Amino acid sequence: MIRTFGGAVLATALALGSGPAAAQGAAAGAFSGNALRIGVLNDQSGLYAQFGGQGSVEAARMAVEDFGGKVDGVPIEILAADHQNKPDIASGIARQWYDRDGVDAIMELTTSSVALAVQGLSREKKKITITTGAASSDLTGKACTPYGYHWAYDTRALAVGTGGALTRAGGDTWFFLTADYAFGSALEADTSRVVLANNGKVLGSVRHPLSNQDFSSFLLQAQGSKAKVIGLANAGLDTSNAIKQAAEYGIVEGGQKLAALLFTLSEVEGLGLKVAQGLTLTEGWYWDANDETRAFGQRYMKRTGRMPNMIQAGTYSAVLSYLKAVKAAGTDETEAVNAKLKALPVDDVFAHGGTVQPNGRMVHDMYLFEVKKPAESKGPWDLYKQLATIPGKEAYASPAESGCPLTAAAK
């Protein structure tokens, strides 16, 4: 079923067995409607379309299918929409989903400004959001809410991984090329703290508009800084375009190193190993890590023609964890599900032994990767070699350190 709202396309995928009769197995009054509805709200047509996009929607559908399509006899539905990276459009869709369409929870939320806006609205509506696509650590920090969760990664984890590793390896002077919105500011700030904590120096930064095409003036400033590392505090096509244009200026050949502070498998594949080789980056998941992840990757590949990145695998985990919490609670009532989400361990293809902090931060290991040289790759998606594992307790702030006012006194 397809319908439109505010210029965005909303696609509803109905689980097998949906309809009034399918809900008869549920306890009377345990569920608020004749279906459990989960919204996947992200960028499906802009610069982050490969970052999560329709791939995250498909991952959410896989989670529903693996769960069994129903919870206590109630069918599960996935709704999806393109927020166009605009907080006002995203908030409008979320409000309609909650008020008219009976959506119980919203997932993914690529773009930090969007995630912050929708998480704020969801607090007002007492609805659960699980962010997998946006990065700002403020989501479980100063902007935390009782019902907001952050799942796949955040700016602090990226900073600890890439920023810490490069600084300790001798890249002790940095200049930042930063996307001019909440995410870029948070990523630059978190990475700067890590650089300084490792006895490095930040020589400067420059901000560029979202969805920028020409990075020449910004790259020239970075080149002129003589910093050993140019930190790209952006994502998606912005990072890809900056890397391509940096090659034209001979920045890496001149001795400076590029740090892609948020770059996923999807963008590396799009850029190609010839250009991306040697990049250091941090992700929370890789399809070729073990037999379990490889099997999941192959299933996903058959459905989409691509391997999943950490956002898409993280969305699978977020949806599955939400469904497990609903099952454990025996209801879709927010407070009951909220308590189970914080109590249950995360044990799935994305993370084993993951834990959820009181501020909603899901803690799991992160991984430092280097992009392979073309000669090292054995196939189209054989793109990374792992350099290190960053334990979750190192990657993520504790509740007390996070700045979340709800958990400031937590130990």
Short mmCIF file of C-alpha atoms in Angstrom, two decimals:
data_model
loop_
_atom_site.label_atom_id
_atom_site.label_comp_id
_atom_site.label_asym_id
_atom_site.label_seq_id
_atom_site.Cartn_x
_atom_site.Cartn_y
_atom_site.Cartn_z
CA MET A 1 0.00 0.00 0.00
CA ILE A 2 1.48 3.36 -1.03
CA ARG A 3 0.33 6.79 0.07
CA THR A 4 1.95 10.20 0.14
CA PHE A 5 2.41 12.83 2.81
CA GLY A 6 4.15 16.18 2.46
CA GLY A 7 5.97 15.08 -0.69
CA ALA A 8 7.33 11.94 0.97
CA VAL A 9 6.38 8.44 -0.10
CA LEU A 10 5.05 6.15 2.61
CA ALA A 11 5.13 2.43 1.86
CA THR A 12 3.45 -0.04 4.17
CA ALA A 13 4.60 -3.65 4.07
CA LEU A 14 1.99 -5.89 5.65
CA ALA A 15 3.16 -9.03 7.44
CA LEU A 16 1.62 -12.36 6.48
CA GLY A 17 -1.57 -13.12 8.32
CA SER A 18 -2.60 -9.50 8.84
CA GLY A 19 -6.21 -8.57 9.29
CA PRO A 20 -8.71 -8.55 12.16
CA ALA A 21 -8.85 -12.33 12.48
CA ALA A 22 -5.11 -12.59 12.98
CA ALA A 23 -5.28 -10.61 16.22
CA GLN A 24 -7.59 -13.01 18.01
CA GLY A 25 -4.71 -14.78 19.78
CA ALA A 26 -3.74 -11.64 21.70
CA ALA A 27 -4.93 -11.09 25.22
CA ALA A 28 -7.85 -8.68 25.34
CA GLY A 29 -6.66 -5.12 25.83
CA ALA A 30 -2.96 -6.06 25.65
CA PHE A 31 -2.46 -4.31 22.30
CA SER A 32 -3.74 -0.92 21.27
CA GLY A 33 -4.84 -1.91 17.75
CA ASN A 34 -5.25 -4.80 15.36
CA ALA A 35 -1.56 -4.62 14.38
CA LEU A 36 1.82 -3.70 15.83
CA ARG A 37 3.19 -0.96 13.57
CA ILE A 38 6.83 0.07 13.27
CA GLY A 39 7.93 3.04 11.16
CA VAL A 40 11.28 3.24 9.38
CA LEU A 41 11.95 6.93 8.75
CA ASN A 42 15.09 7.86 6.82
CA ASP A 43 16.65 9.38 3.71
CA GLN A 44 15.58 7.35 0.70
CA SER A 45 16.41 9.73 -2.15
CA GLY A 46 19.20 12.10 -1.05
CA LEU A 47 22.86 12.01 -0.11
CA TYR A 48 22.30 9.31 2.56
CA ALA A 49 20.12 7.03 0.44
CA GLN A 50 22.78 4.29 0.31
CA PHE A 51 23.73 4.89 3.94
CA GLY A 52 20.46 3.35 5.16
CA GLY A 53 17.62 4.08 2.78
CA GLN A 54 15.56 1.26 1.34
CA GLY A 55 18.25 -1.12 2.58
CA SER A 56 17.23 -0.36 6.17
CA VAL A 57 13.58 -0.90 5.29
CA GLU A 58 14.45 -4.33 3.90
CA ALA A 59 16.48 -5.14 7.02
CA ALA A 60 13.46 -4.23 9.15
CA ARG A 61 11.29 -6.57 7.08
CA MET A 62 13.84 -9.35 7.58
CA ALA A 63 13.65 -8.84 11.34
CA VAL A 64 9.84 -9.10 11.27
CA GLU A 65 10.01 -12.28 9.19
CA ASP A 66 12.67 -13.83 11.44
CA PHE A 67 10.54 -13.01 14.48
CA GLY A 68 7.61 -14.84 12.91
CA GLY A 69 5.48 -12.00 11.51
CA LYS A 70 3.29 -11.74 14.63
CA VAL A 71 3.60 -11.07 18.33
CA ASP A 72 1.06 -12.87 20.53
CA GLY A 73 -1.08 -13.38 17.44
CA VAL A 74 -1.00 -9.71 16.46
CA PRO A 75 0.43 -9.05 12.96
CA ILE A 76 3.44 -6.77 12.60
CA GLU A 77 3.53 -4.06 9.95
CA ILE A 78 6.46 -2.00 8.68
CA LEU A 79 5.78 1.53 7.40
CA ALA A 80 8.51 3.45 5.60
CA ALA A 81 8.98 7.09 4.59
CA ASP A 82 11.56 9.46 3.12
CA HIS A 83 12.15 12.45 5.41
CA GLN A 84 14.32 14.20 2.79
CA ASN A 85 16.80 15.17 5.54
CA LYS A 86 14.38 17.85 6.75
CA PRO A 87 13.36 17.91 10.44
CA ASP A 88 10.01 19.59 9.71
CA ILE A 89 9.03 16.94 7.15
CA ALA A 90 10.21 14.18 9.47
CA SER A 91 8.26 15.57 12.41
CA GLY A 92 5.14 15.89 10.25
CA ILE A 93 5.36 12.28 9.13
CA ALA A 94 6.04 11.06 12.67
CA ARG A 95 3.09 13.03 14.05
CA GLN A 96 0.78 11.57 11.36
CA TRP A 97 2.07 8.08 12.03
CA TYR A 98 1.38 8.42 15.74
CA ASP A 99 -1.93 10.30 15.58
CA ARG A 100 -3.57 8.69 12.55
CA ASP A 101 -1.79 5.48 11.61
CA GLY A 102 -1.28 3.87 15.01
CA VAL A 103 2.50 3.55 14.75
CA ASP A 104 3.98 2.19 17.98
CA ALA A 105 7.69 2.96 17.42
CA ILE A 106 9.97 4.65 14.88
CA MET A 107 13.38 3.36 13.79
CA GLU A 108 16.51 4.42 11.86
CA LEU A 109 16.22 8.26 11.67
CA THR A 110 19.22 9.04 9.49
CA THR A 111 20.43 12.65 9.95
CA SER A 112 21.01 13.93 13.48
CA SER A 113 18.83 17.03 13.16
CA VAL A 114 15.95 14.78 12.11
CA ALA A 115 16.61 12.25 14.88
CA LEU A 116 16.74 14.96 17.54
CA ALA A 117 13.46 16.47 16.30
CA VAL A 118 11.60 13.15 16.09
CA GLN A 119 12.99 11.94 19.42
CA GLY A 120 11.68 15.15 21.02
CA LEU A 121 8.23 14.68 19.47
CA SER A 122 8.20 11.05 20.56
CA ARG A 123 8.87 12.08 24.13
CA GLU A 124 5.78 14.27 23.98
CA LYS A 125 3.75 11.40 22.50
CA LYS A 126 5.30 8.80 24.86
CA LYS A 127 6.49 6.67 21.93
CA ILE A 128 9.74 4.75 21.50
CA THR A 129 12.38 5.68 18.92
CA ILE A 130 15.47 3.58 18.21
CA THR A 131 17.99 5.57 16.19
CA THR A 132 20.41 3.59 14.04
CA GLY A 133 21.16 6.03 11.20
CA ALA A 134 21.95 9.30 12.99
CA ALA A 135 25.24 9.77 14.80
CA SER A 136 25.10 12.57 17.37
CA SER A 137 25.98 11.36 20.86
CA ASP A 138 23.62 14.07 22.15
CA LEU A 139 20.75 11.65 21.47
CA THR A 140 21.65 9.79 24.66
CA GLY A 141 23.49 12.77 26.12
CA LYS A 142 22.09 16.21 26.76
CA ALA A 143 19.07 15.56 24.49
CA CYS A 144 18.20 12.16 25.98
CA THR A 145 14.58 11.22 26.64
CA PRO A 146 12.93 8.39 28.60
CA TYR A 147 11.86 6.71 25.34
CA GLY A 148 14.81 7.40 23.03
CA TYR A 149 17.40 4.75 22.14
CA HIS A 150 20.62 4.89 20.11
CA TRP A 151 21.73 1.60 18.64
CA ALA A 152 24.38 1.11 15.94
CA TYR A 153 27.08 3.72 16.69
CA ASP A 154 27.53 7.35 17.70
CA THR A 155 29.99 10.20 17.24
CA ARG A 156 31.88 9.33 20.43
CA ALA A 157 32.45 5.74 19.34
CA LEU A 158 33.67 6.88 15.91
CA ALA A 159 35.99 9.40 17.54
CA VAL A 160 37.45 6.86 19.98
CA GLY A 161 38.04 4.41 17.13
CA THR A 162 39.39 6.45 14.23
CA GLY A 163 40.53 9.57 16.07
CA GLY A 164 42.29 7.69 18.85
CA ALA A 165 44.00 5.20 16.55
CA LEU A 166 45.36 7.76 14.10
CA THR A 167 46.58 10.13 16.81
CA ARG A 168 48.41 7.36 18.66
CA ALA A 169 49.94 6.24 15.34
CA GLY A 170 51.60 9.63 14.87
CA GLY A 171 48.81 11.68 13.29
CA ASP A 172 48.98 14.19 16.10
CA THR A 173 47.85 17.35 14.27
CA TRP A 174 44.33 17.61 12.87
CA PHE A 175 42.22 19.90 10.70
CA PHE A 176 38.49 19.23 10.31
CA LEU A 177 36.24 19.46 7.27
CA THR A 178 32.85 19.53 8.98
CA ALA A 179 29.24 19.27 7.79
CA ASP A 180 27.45 22.36 9.06
CA TYR A 181 24.68 20.79 11.16
CA ALA A 182 24.22 18.93 14.45
CA PHE A 183 25.93 15.72 13.37
CA GLY A 184 29.07 17.39 12.00
CA SER A 185 29.45 19.59 15.08
CA ALA A 186 29.10 16.60 17.41
CA LEU A 187 31.55 14.47 15.43
CA GLU A 188 34.16 17.23 15.31
CA ALA A 189 33.74 17.95 19.04
CA ASP A 190 33.97 14.29 20.07
CA THR A 191 36.99 13.63 17.85
CA SER A 192 38.74 16.79 19.04
CA ARG A 193 38.40 15.62 22.64
CA VAL A 194 39.95 12.27 21.75
CA VAL A 195 42.80 13.90 19.80
CA LEU A 196 43.60 16.23 22.71
CA ALA A 197 43.38 13.37 25.23
CA ASN A 198 46.04 11.54 23.19
CA ASN A 199 48.39 14.57 23.25
CA GLY A 200 47.44 15.73 19.76
CA LYS A 201 46.55 19.21 18.54
CA VAL A 202 43.63 20.60 16.52
CA LEU A 203 44.94 23.24 14.12
CA GLY A 204 41.57 24.39 12.84
CA SER A 205 38.35 23.52 11.04
CA VAL A 206 36.06 24.69 8.28
CA ARG A 207 32.33 24.06 7.86
CA HIS A 208 30.60 23.16 4.61
CA PRO A 209 26.90 23.01 3.69
CA LEU A 210 25.03 19.72 3.73
CA SER A 211 24.95 18.01 0.32
CA ASN A 212 27.88 20.07 -0.94
CA GLN A 213 29.27 19.61 -4.45
CA ASP A 214 32.47 21.68 -4.57
CA PHE A 215 34.99 21.11 -1.77
CA SER A 216 37.88 22.92 -3.43
CA SER A 217 38.06 25.95 -1.11
CA PHE A 218 37.63 23.80 2.00
CA LEU A 219 40.28 21.31 0.90
CA LEU A 220 42.72 24.11 0.11
CA GLN A 221 42.32 25.44 3.66
CA ALA A 222 42.89 21.95 5.05
CA GLN A 223 45.93 21.48 2.83
CA GLY A 224 47.31 24.85 3.86
CA SER A 225 47.00 23.98 7.55
CA LYS A 226 49.81 21.40 7.16
CA ALA A 227 47.91 19.15 9.59
CA LYS A 228 48.97 15.52 9.40
CA VAL A 229 45.35 14.37 9.42
CA ILE A 230 42.34 15.93 7.72
CA GLY A 231 39.27 14.72 9.59
CA LEU A 232 36.18 14.47 7.41
CA ALA A 233 33.38 15.12 9.89
CA ASN A 234 30.66 14.45 7.34
CA ALA A 235 28.98 11.41 5.80
CA GLY A 236 27.47 9.83 2.70
CA LEU A 237 28.03 11.56 -0.63
CA ASP A 238 29.64 14.53 1.13
CA THR A 239 32.48 12.31 2.32
CA SER A 240 32.75 10.53 -1.03
CA ASN A 241 32.94 13.83 -2.93
CA ALA A 242 35.51 15.25 -0.51
CA ILE A 243 37.72 12.16 -0.92
CA LYS A 244 37.47 12.25 -4.72
CA GLN A 245 38.35 15.94 -4.87
CA ALA A 246 41.17 15.52 -2.34
CA ALA A 247 42.73 13.06 -4.79
CA GLU A 248 42.61 15.72 -7.51
CA TYR A 249 44.59 18.07 -5.27
CA GLY A 250 47.16 15.40 -4.41
CA ILE A 251 46.52 15.82 -0.70
CA VAL A 252 47.35 12.25 0.29
CA GLU A 253 50.28 12.14 -2.12
CA GLY A 254 51.53 15.30 -0.42
CA GLY A 255 51.79 13.46 2.91
CA GLN A 256 48.52 14.33 4.65
CA LYS A 257 46.15 11.54 5.70
CA LEU A 258 42.38 11.58 5.27
CA ALA A 259 40.29 10.28 8.16
CA ALA A 260 36.77 9.33 7.09
CA LEU A 261 35.14 9.71 10.49
CA LEU A 262 31.80 8.30 9.34
CA PHE A 263 32.11 6.11 6.27
CA THR A 264 30.34 2.79 5.80
CA LEU A 265 30.68 -0.21 3.53
CA SER A 266 28.09 1.25 1.15
CA GLU A 267 30.09 4.40 0.51
CA VAL A 268 33.41 2.54 0.22
CA GLU A 269 31.88 0.22 -2.40
CA GLY A 270 30.52 3.21 -4.28
CA LEU A 271 33.84 5.01 -4.21
CA GLY A 272 35.85 1.94 -5.24
CA LEU A 273 39.06 0.55 -3.79
CA LYS A 274 41.29 2.48 -6.18
CA VAL A 275 40.22 5.75 -4.54
CA ALA A 276 39.30 4.51 -1.04
CA GLN A 277 42.30 2.22 -0.40
CA GLY A 278 44.15 2.92 2.82
CA LEU A 279 41.32 4.84 4.49
CA THR A 280 40.98 4.17 8.19
CA LEU A 281 37.42 4.03 9.52
CA THR A 282 35.32 2.68 12.35
CA GLU A 283 32.13 0.62 12.02
CA GLY A 284 30.01 -1.38 14.40
CA TRP A 285 29.55 -4.39 12.12
CA TYR A 286 31.02 -6.06 9.02
CA TRP A 287 29.39 -8.75 6.92
CA ASP A 288 32.60 -10.81 6.57
CA ALA A 289 33.44 -11.01 10.28
CA ASN A 290 32.32 -14.61 10.87
CA ASP A 291 30.05 -17.37 9.58
CA GLU A 292 26.94 -15.85 11.18
CA THR A 293 27.47 -12.40 9.67
CA ARG A 294 28.34 -13.92 6.29
CA ALA A 295 25.11 -15.94 6.26
CA PHE A 296 23.09 -12.83 7.11
CA GLY A 297 24.95 -10.84 4.45
CA GLN A 298 24.18 -13.42 1.78
CA ARG A 299 20.47 -13.46 2.71
CA TYR A 300 20.40 -9.67 2.50
CA MET A 301 22.32 -9.70 -0.78
CA LYS A 302 19.72 -11.98 -2.38
CA ARG A 303 17.01 -9.49 -1.48
CA THR A 304 18.79 -6.22 -2.31
CA GLY A 305 21.77 -6.98 -4.56
CA ARG A 306 24.08 -5.39 -1.97
CA MET A 307 25.80 -6.30 1.28
CA PRO A 308 24.47 -4.56 4.41
CA ASN A 309 26.42 -1.93 6.30
CA MET A 310 26.28 -1.29 10.04
CA ILE A 311 23.22 0.98 9.70
CA GLN A 312 21.18 -1.67 7.93
CA ALA A 313 22.33 -4.52 10.17
CA GLY A 314 21.76 -2.25 13.16
CA THR A 315 18.19 -1.56 12.01
CA TYR A 316 17.58 -5.31 11.84
CA SER A 317 18.82 -5.58 15.44
CA ALA A 318 16.77 -2.59 16.64
CA VAL A 319 13.52 -3.94 15.19
CA LEU A 320 14.20 -7.45 16.49
CA SER A 321 15.06 -6.13 19.97
CA TYR A 322 11.89 -4.03 20.04
CA LEU A 323 9.80 -7.05 19.09
CA LYS A 324 11.46 -9.16 21.78
CA ALA A 325 10.66 -6.44 24.32
CA VAL A 326 7.02 -6.31 23.20
CA LYS A 327 6.82 -10.10 23.47
CA ALA A 328 8.35 -10.06 26.96
CA ALA A 329 6.01 -7.27 28.07
CA GLY A 330 2.94 -8.96 26.57
CA THR A 331 1.70 -5.58 25.37
CA ASP A 332 2.63 -2.63 23.14
CA GLU A 333 2.12 -0.19 26.03
CA THR A 334 5.15 2.11 25.99
CA GLU A 335 6.18 2.03 29.65
CA ALA A 336 6.08 -1.77 29.80
CA VAL A 337 8.02 -2.20 26.55
CA ASN A 338 10.47 0.51 27.62
CA ALA A 339 11.32 -1.40 30.79
CA LYS A 340 11.96 -4.61 28.84
CA LEU A 341 14.12 -2.86 26.23
CA LYS A 342 16.42 -1.59 28.97
CA ALA A 343 16.49 -4.94 30.77
CA LEU A 344 16.96 -7.45 27.96
CA PRO A 345 20.45 -8.21 26.57
CA VAL A 346 21.04 -7.72 22.86
CA ASP A 347 22.01 -11.02 21.32
CA ASP A 348 21.65 -11.24 17.55
CA VAL A 349 23.65 -11.10 14.33
CA PHE A 350 24.55 -7.45 14.96
CA ALA A 351 25.77 -7.72 18.55
CA HIS A 352 26.34 -10.45 21.10
CA GLY A 353 26.31 -9.45 24.74
CA GLY A 354 25.05 -5.94 23.98
CA THR A 355 23.60 -4.01 26.92
CA VAL A 356 21.28 -1.02 27.06
CA GLN A 357 22.19 1.80 29.42
CA PRO A 358 19.52 3.72 31.39
CA ASN A 359 19.95 6.63 28.94
CA GLY A 360 19.06 4.40 25.96
CA ARG A 361 22.59 3.87 24.61
CA MET A 362 23.11 0.29 23.39
CA VAL A 363 26.70 -0.65 24.22
CA HIS A 364 28.50 -3.08 21.92
CA ASP A 365 31.99 -3.50 20.48
CA MET A 366 33.16 -1.32 17.60
CA TYR A 367 35.83 -2.19 15.02
CA LEU A 368 38.67 -0.26 13.43
CA PHE A 369 39.14 -1.11 9.75
CA GLU A 370 41.46 -0.21 6.93
CA VAL A 371 40.14 -0.25 3.37
CA LYS A 372 41.96 -2.88 1.32
CA LYS A 373 44.09 -2.21 -1.71
CA PRO A 374 42.60 -3.54 -4.97
CA ALA A 375 45.17 -6.36 -5.07
CA GLU A 376 44.16 -7.50 -1.58
CA SER A 377 40.45 -7.84 -2.34
CA LYS A 378 39.05 -11.25 -3.31
CA GLY A 379 35.68 -9.99 -4.52
CA PRO A 380 33.30 -7.03 -4.97
CA TRP A 381 32.41 -6.71 -1.25
CA ASP A 382 35.73 -7.84 0.23
CA LEU A 383 36.67 -4.32 1.26
CA TYR A 384 38.02 -4.24 4.82
CA LYS A 385 40.80 -5.64 6.92
CA GLN A 386 40.25 -5.35 10.66
CA LEU A 387 42.90 -3.50 12.63
CA ALA A 388 41.42 -3.55 16.12
CA THR A 389 38.38 -4.22 18.29
CA ILE A 390 37.23 -1.35 20.50
CA PRO A 391 35.39 -2.75 23.54
CA GLY A 392 31.96 -1.20 24.01
CA LYS A 393 32.83 0.20 27.44
CA GLU A 394 35.68 2.16 25.85
CA ALA A 395 33.74 3.24 22.77
CA TYR A 396 30.70 4.65 24.55
CA ALA A 397 30.30 7.07 27.41
CA SER A 398 28.94 5.79 30.71
CA PRO A 399 25.52 7.15 31.71
CA ALA A 400 27.19 9.51 34.19
CA GLU A 401 29.64 10.77 31.54
CA SER A 402 27.03 11.13 28.81
CA GLY A 403 25.50 14.36 30.04
CA CYS A 404 22.02 12.85 30.01
CA PRO A 405 20.05 14.72 32.69
CA LEU A 406 17.95 11.60 33.36
CA THR A 407 21.00 9.54 34.37
CA ALA A 408 23.52 12.12 35.55
CA ALA A 409 23.77 10.46 38.94
CA ALA A 410 24.08 6.92 37.53
CA LYS A 411 27.25 4.97 38.20
#
